[in-house]
Amino acid sequence: MIESRKETRRKRKARKETKLKRLIVLNTLLLVTAGTLGYGIWYAGNDPEDASPSTERTTTAANNQEASEQTKPVAQDVPDQVKRPENLPDAEHQEPEKSNPSGPEVAEPDSSKAPNPSSSDQALIHMNFVGDILLAGTVEDRMMKEGWNTPYIFVKDVLSKADITVGNLETPVTKHNEPQKKSYVFKSSPDALPALKDAGFDVLSLANNHILDQGRQGLLDTMEAADEAGFERIGAGKNVDEAYKPVMMTKQGVKVAFVGLSRVVPEGSWKAGPSTPGVAETYDTTRPLKEIRKADQTADLVVVVVHWGKERQEQPADHQQELAHAYIDAGADLVIGAHPHVLQGFEQYKGKWIAYSLGNFIFTTNSNPKTWDTGILETTCTKKGSCALKLIPVLTKYGQPKLMDAVAGSALRKRISDLSKDAAVDAKGIIIAD
């Protein structure tokens, strides 16, 4: 009997312990489920992709501020924040279907590729650069027949979206007739400039080997016509001081200094003198480096637009690299080259970008296909001097540039990657340090 009671008490105790264990397990499961559900509700209302900039700055502002005081950040990628047309006509004046891989490339905005400035460096400026612009010869003939806006029909939307668009005007704009003794002599009507301005161009470099094709009077007329059309101009002037004087422009809170220079001067008389009109030459770097250093003291960014190199040579001449490095050492943040009539590669030096040649943008057409390849260089820069670059492939024939189709654009990006020094152009056209 005693053994039976003990056994009963033991069984009753075991049943209580089993119920207690089950209750603990059930409560634990309920707590985990409630916690998971609560976290999901919180997360849905606090998606990191939708967080405001102030949310991220709460934890990173101090580190970013310290880093920005020590060095200027180097942006590797360029954002697609400059919107481009969504239905740009193709070469046959028709809207390309989105599924057609051979239609013009129209990049979508990609804000993840933007530079990541610190809280004290939020301002961003978008600038577009192109190569040589010739508004004479057969190009002018076509414009007079089809309209002065003919060269810009397929690229205006890209050009005009930037805060500042810059090109090299490789022709005098004048009615004066004083052709110089040289192999190629150009001249364009002042009527061509309003359409160029309307296409989105803001700054014109006059530092090149054709701007005095109609003598000093032709240059003076060109400067006057450019002023009347509303352009800023660099690289030439009524005297040496005006020729070398940087143009200062402030957009989006960023102050930019533009300097125009030429190392291609047909003869000594073309160089600007103390009281004579001419171009700002850079065979002697004394004055150019002085102006760059001075500009660097007052501007957030210094951009040098330079005419140099050898025609139809895809590799930069030695003097191009030497000059580019000297400009950057003096304070330049971006160096943009022209004159070779073909595209050359890119280089990053001390965190600053060099575009050795952007080729022809609007020009007469010859039999060399490489002179038909060009591009629009999109840049996004911070106040601290960090610039991100993207190349938009363009085919230019008969004075009318058009965005390349997908296949041609891919081939061009690969070719420019191969030509670049320690740099590459990726599948989206973004220029990266290699």
Tab-separated table of C-alpha atoms in Angstrom, residues 203-394:
chain	number	residue	atom	x	y	z
A	203	VAL	CA	31.447	78.181	-72.613
A	204	LEU	CA	33.520	78.230	-75.813
A	205	SER	CA	37.277	77.796	-75.939
A	206	LEU	CA	38.903	79.901	-78.667
A	207	ALA	CA	42.403	78.594	-77.986
A	208	ASN	CA	43.113	76.616	-81.155
A	209	ASN	CA	44.883	76.671	-84.513
A	210	HIS	CA	41.948	77.992	-86.580
A	211	ILE	CA	40.540	80.868	-84.577
A	212	LEU	CA	42.741	83.387	-86.430
A	213	ASP	CA	42.146	81.904	-89.891
A	214	GLN	CA	40.730	85.292	-90.877
A	215	GLY	CA	43.400	87.369	-89.140
A	216	ARG	CA	43.200	89.408	-85.964
A	217	GLN	CA	40.095	91.211	-87.127
A	218	GLY	CA	38.412	87.870	-87.623
A	219	LEU	CA	39.279	86.970	-84.028
A	220	LEU	CA	37.928	90.274	-82.718
A	221	ASP	CA	34.705	89.719	-84.665
A	222	THR	CA	34.430	86.191	-83.234
A	223	MET	CA	34.772	87.405	-79.670
A	224	GLU	CA	32.178	90.116	-80.250
A	225	ALA	CA	29.738	87.668	-81.847
A	226	ALA	CA	30.233	85.188	-78.986
A	227	ASP	CA	29.564	87.917	-76.435
A	228	GLU	CA	26.398	89.021	-78.228
A	229	ALA	CA	25.127	85.436	-78.376
A	230	GLY	CA	25.570	85.054	-74.619
A	231	PHE	CA	28.620	82.763	-74.441
A	232	GLU	CA	31.474	82.837	-71.977
A	233	ARG	CA	34.763	82.518	-73.871
A	234	ILE	CA	38.253	81.427	-72.853
A	235	GLY	CA	41.680	81.041	-74.424
A	236	ALA	CA	41.849	84.194	-76.562
A	237	GLY	CA	41.547	87.923	-76.044
A	238	LYS	CA	42.319	91.456	-77.147
A	239	ASN	CA	45.589	91.179	-75.249
A	240	VAL	CA	47.579	88.630	-73.296
A	241	ASP	CA	45.874	89.342	-69.976
A	242	GLU	CA	42.397	88.812	-71.436
A	243	ALA	CA	43.511	85.687	-73.272
A	244	TYR	CA	44.746	83.959	-70.108
A	245	LYS	CA	42.057	85.296	-67.783
A	246	PRO	CA	39.892	82.456	-66.421
A	247	VAL	CA	36.127	82.594	-66.738
A	248	MET	CA	34.449	82.226	-63.356
A	249	MET	CA	30.965	80.692	-63.194
A	250	THR	CA	28.943	79.664	-60.156
A	251	LYS	CA	26.249	77.006	-60.547
A	252	GLN	CA	24.554	74.917	-57.861
A	253	GLY	CA	26.690	76.632	-55.238
A	254	VAL	CA	29.947	75.534	-56.904
A	255	LYS	CA	32.357	78.131	-58.300
A	256	VAL	CA	34.226	76.917	-61.390
A	257	ALA	CA	37.207	78.555	-63.111
A	258	PHE	CA	37.694	77.719	-66.814
A	259	VAL	CA	41.112	78.234	-68.419
A	260	GLY	CA	41.662	77.890	-72.190
A	261	LEU	CA	45.101	77.079	-73.631
A	262	SER	CA	46.657	75.988	-76.930
A	263	ARG	CA	49.905	74.227	-77.741
A	264	VAL	CA	49.033	74.260	-81.446
A	265	VAL	CA	49.801	77.763	-82.747
A	266	PRO	CA	50.555	78.090	-86.490
A	267	GLU	CA	52.947	81.007	-86.021
A	268	GLY	CA	54.230	83.364	-83.357
A	269	SER	CA	52.003	86.249	-84.427
A	270	TRP	CA	48.951	84.245	-83.307
A	271	LYS	CA	50.033	84.437	-79.675
A	272	ALA	CA	48.356	87.156	-77.644
A	273	GLY	CA	50.683	90.031	-76.798
A	274	PRO	CA	50.618	92.910	-74.288
A	275	SER	CA	48.493	94.967	-76.678
A	276	THR	CA	47.721	92.607	-79.571
A	277	PRO	CA	44.871	90.088	-79.955
A	278	GLY	CA	45.683	86.387	-79.962
A	279	VAL	CA	45.465	83.042	-78.192
A	280	ALA	CA	46.766	81.856	-74.826
A	281	GLU	CA	49.626	79.525	-75.692
A	282	THR	CA	51.081	76.842	-73.446
A	283	TYR	CA	54.421	76.009	-75.067
A	284	ASP	CA	55.809	78.042	-72.181
A	285	THR	CA	54.002	76.964	-69.017
A	286	THR	CA	54.972	79.960	-66.890
A	287	ARG	CA	51.825	82.026	-67.443
A	288	PRO	CA	49.376	79.084	-67.641
A	289	LEU	CA	50.548	77.607	-64.329
A	290	LYS	CA	50.441	81.029	-62.700
A	291	GLU	CA	46.825	81.515	-63.780
A	292	ILE	CA	45.844	78.011	-62.633
A	293	ARG	CA	47.390	78.574	-59.192
A	294	LYS	CA	45.633	81.928	-58.873
A	295	ALA	CA	42.294	80.441	-59.934
A	296	ASP	CA	42.708	77.604	-57.452
A	297	GLN	CA	42.817	80.154	-54.634
A	298	THR	CA	39.348	81.545	-55.391
A	299	ALA	CA	37.414	78.787	-57.205
A	300	ASP	CA	36.115	75.450	-55.932
A	301	LEU	CA	37.031	73.777	-59.239
A	302	VAL	CA	39.589	74.611	-61.918
A	303	VAL	CA	38.973	73.191	-65.405
A	304	VAL	CA	41.640	73.459	-68.098
A	305	VAL	CA	40.484	73.122	-71.723
A	306	VAL	CA	43.556	72.622	-73.899
A	307	HIS	CA	44.346	72.218	-77.612
A	308	TRP	CA	47.328	69.880	-78.035
A	309	GLY	CA	48.678	66.601	-79.436
A	310	LYS	CA	49.077	65.238	-82.948
A	311	GLU	CA	46.289	64.909	-85.462
A	312	ARG	CA	44.727	61.447	-85.924
A	313	GLN	CA	46.972	59.883	-83.272
A	314	GLU	CA	45.062	57.802	-80.727
A	315	GLN	CA	47.880	57.848	-78.195
A	316	PRO	CA	48.746	61.121	-76.439
A	317	ALA	CA	52.036	62.767	-77.336
A	318	ASP	CA	54.590	63.077	-74.535
A	319	HIS	CA	53.867	66.767	-74.100
A	320	GLN	CA	50.186	66.076	-73.441
A	321	GLN	CA	50.889	63.995	-70.356
A	322	GLU	CA	53.629	66.359	-69.165
A	323	LEU	CA	51.372	69.385	-69.461
A	324	ALA	CA	48.352	67.658	-67.934
A	325	HIS	CA	50.324	66.589	-64.888
A	326	ALA	CA	51.791	70.085	-64.516
A	327	TYR	CA	48.312	71.642	-64.659
A	328	ILE	CA	47.043	69.293	-61.963
A	329	ASP	CA	50.108	69.888	-59.808
A	330	ALA	CA	49.325	73.609	-60.055
A	331	GLY	CA	45.721	73.123	-58.917
A	332	ALA	CA	43.615	71.950	-61.878
A	333	ASP	CA	40.822	69.511	-61.008
A	334	LEU	CA	39.900	68.481	-64.545
A	335	VAL	CA	41.812	68.630	-67.867
A	336	ILE	CA	39.902	68.351	-71.161
A	337	GLY	CA	41.811	68.004	-74.440
A	338	ALA	CA	41.078	68.487	-78.139
A	339	HIS	CA	42.794	68.822	-81.569
A	340	PRO	CA	43.799	65.247	-82.569
A	341	HIS	CA	40.380	64.820	-84.325
A	342	VAL	CA	40.141	61.316	-82.832
A	343	LEU	CA	39.263	60.074	-79.378
A	344	GLN	CA	42.117	59.388	-76.998
A	345	GLY	CA	42.043	57.702	-73.608
A	346	PHE	CA	41.597	58.862	-70.034
A	347	GLU	CA	43.987	59.001	-67.115
A	348	GLN	CA	43.577	59.669	-63.424
A	349	TYR	CA	46.524	61.516	-61.905
A	350	LYS	CA	46.620	62.322	-58.189
A	351	GLY	CA	42.881	61.726	-58.035
A	352	LYS	CA	42.148	64.142	-60.910
A	353	TRP	CA	40.882	63.168	-64.362
A	354	ILE	CA	42.432	63.887	-67.750
A	355	ALA	CA	40.521	63.434	-71.017
A	356	TYR	CA	43.311	63.590	-73.563
A	357	SER	CA	41.093	64.151	-76.616
A	358	LEU	CA	37.329	64.157	-77.159
A	359	GLY	CA	37.772	64.109	-80.952
A	360	ASN	CA	35.501	65.888	-83.422
A	361	PHE	CA	31.986	66.731	-82.289
A	362	ILE	CA	30.716	68.780	-85.223
A	363	PHE	CA	33.061	68.659	-88.180
A	364	THR	CA	33.424	68.039	-91.879
A	365	THR	CA	33.618	64.332	-92.751
A	366	ASN	CA	36.662	62.586	-94.172
A	367	SER	CA	37.407	58.960	-95.065
A	368	ASN	CA	38.924	58.024	-91.680
A	369	PRO	CA	36.192	56.262	-89.637
A	370	LYS	CA	37.956	56.963	-86.348
A	371	THR	CA	37.309	60.674	-86.830
A	372	TRP	CA	33.587	59.858	-86.824
A	373	ASP	CA	33.748	58.489	-83.275
A	374	THR	CA	33.266	61.018	-80.519
A	375	GLY	CA	31.364	61.441	-77.297
A	376	ILE	CA	29.724	63.695	-74.771
A	377	LEU	CA	31.660	63.631	-71.517
A	378	GLU	CA	29.293	63.997	-68.588
A	379	THR	CA	30.916	65.063	-65.325
A	380	THR	CA	29.597	65.485	-61.805
A	381	CYS	CA	31.882	67.325	-59.404
A	382	THR	CA	31.838	68.309	-55.740
A	383	LYS	CA	33.031	71.566	-54.173
A	384	LYS	CA	36.064	69.646	-52.894
A	385	GLY	CA	37.283	68.936	-56.433
A	386	SER	CA	36.211	65.314	-56.798
A	387	CYS	CA	34.817	64.589	-60.273
A	388	ALA	CA	33.021	61.527	-61.601
A	389	LEU	CA	32.978	60.978	-65.386
A	390	LYS	CA	30.791	59.198	-67.887
A	391	LEU	CA	31.290	58.919	-71.656
A	392	ILE	CA	28.203	58.964	-73.895
A	393	PRO	CA	29.283	57.389	-77.252
A	394	VAL	CA	28.395	59.508	-80.282
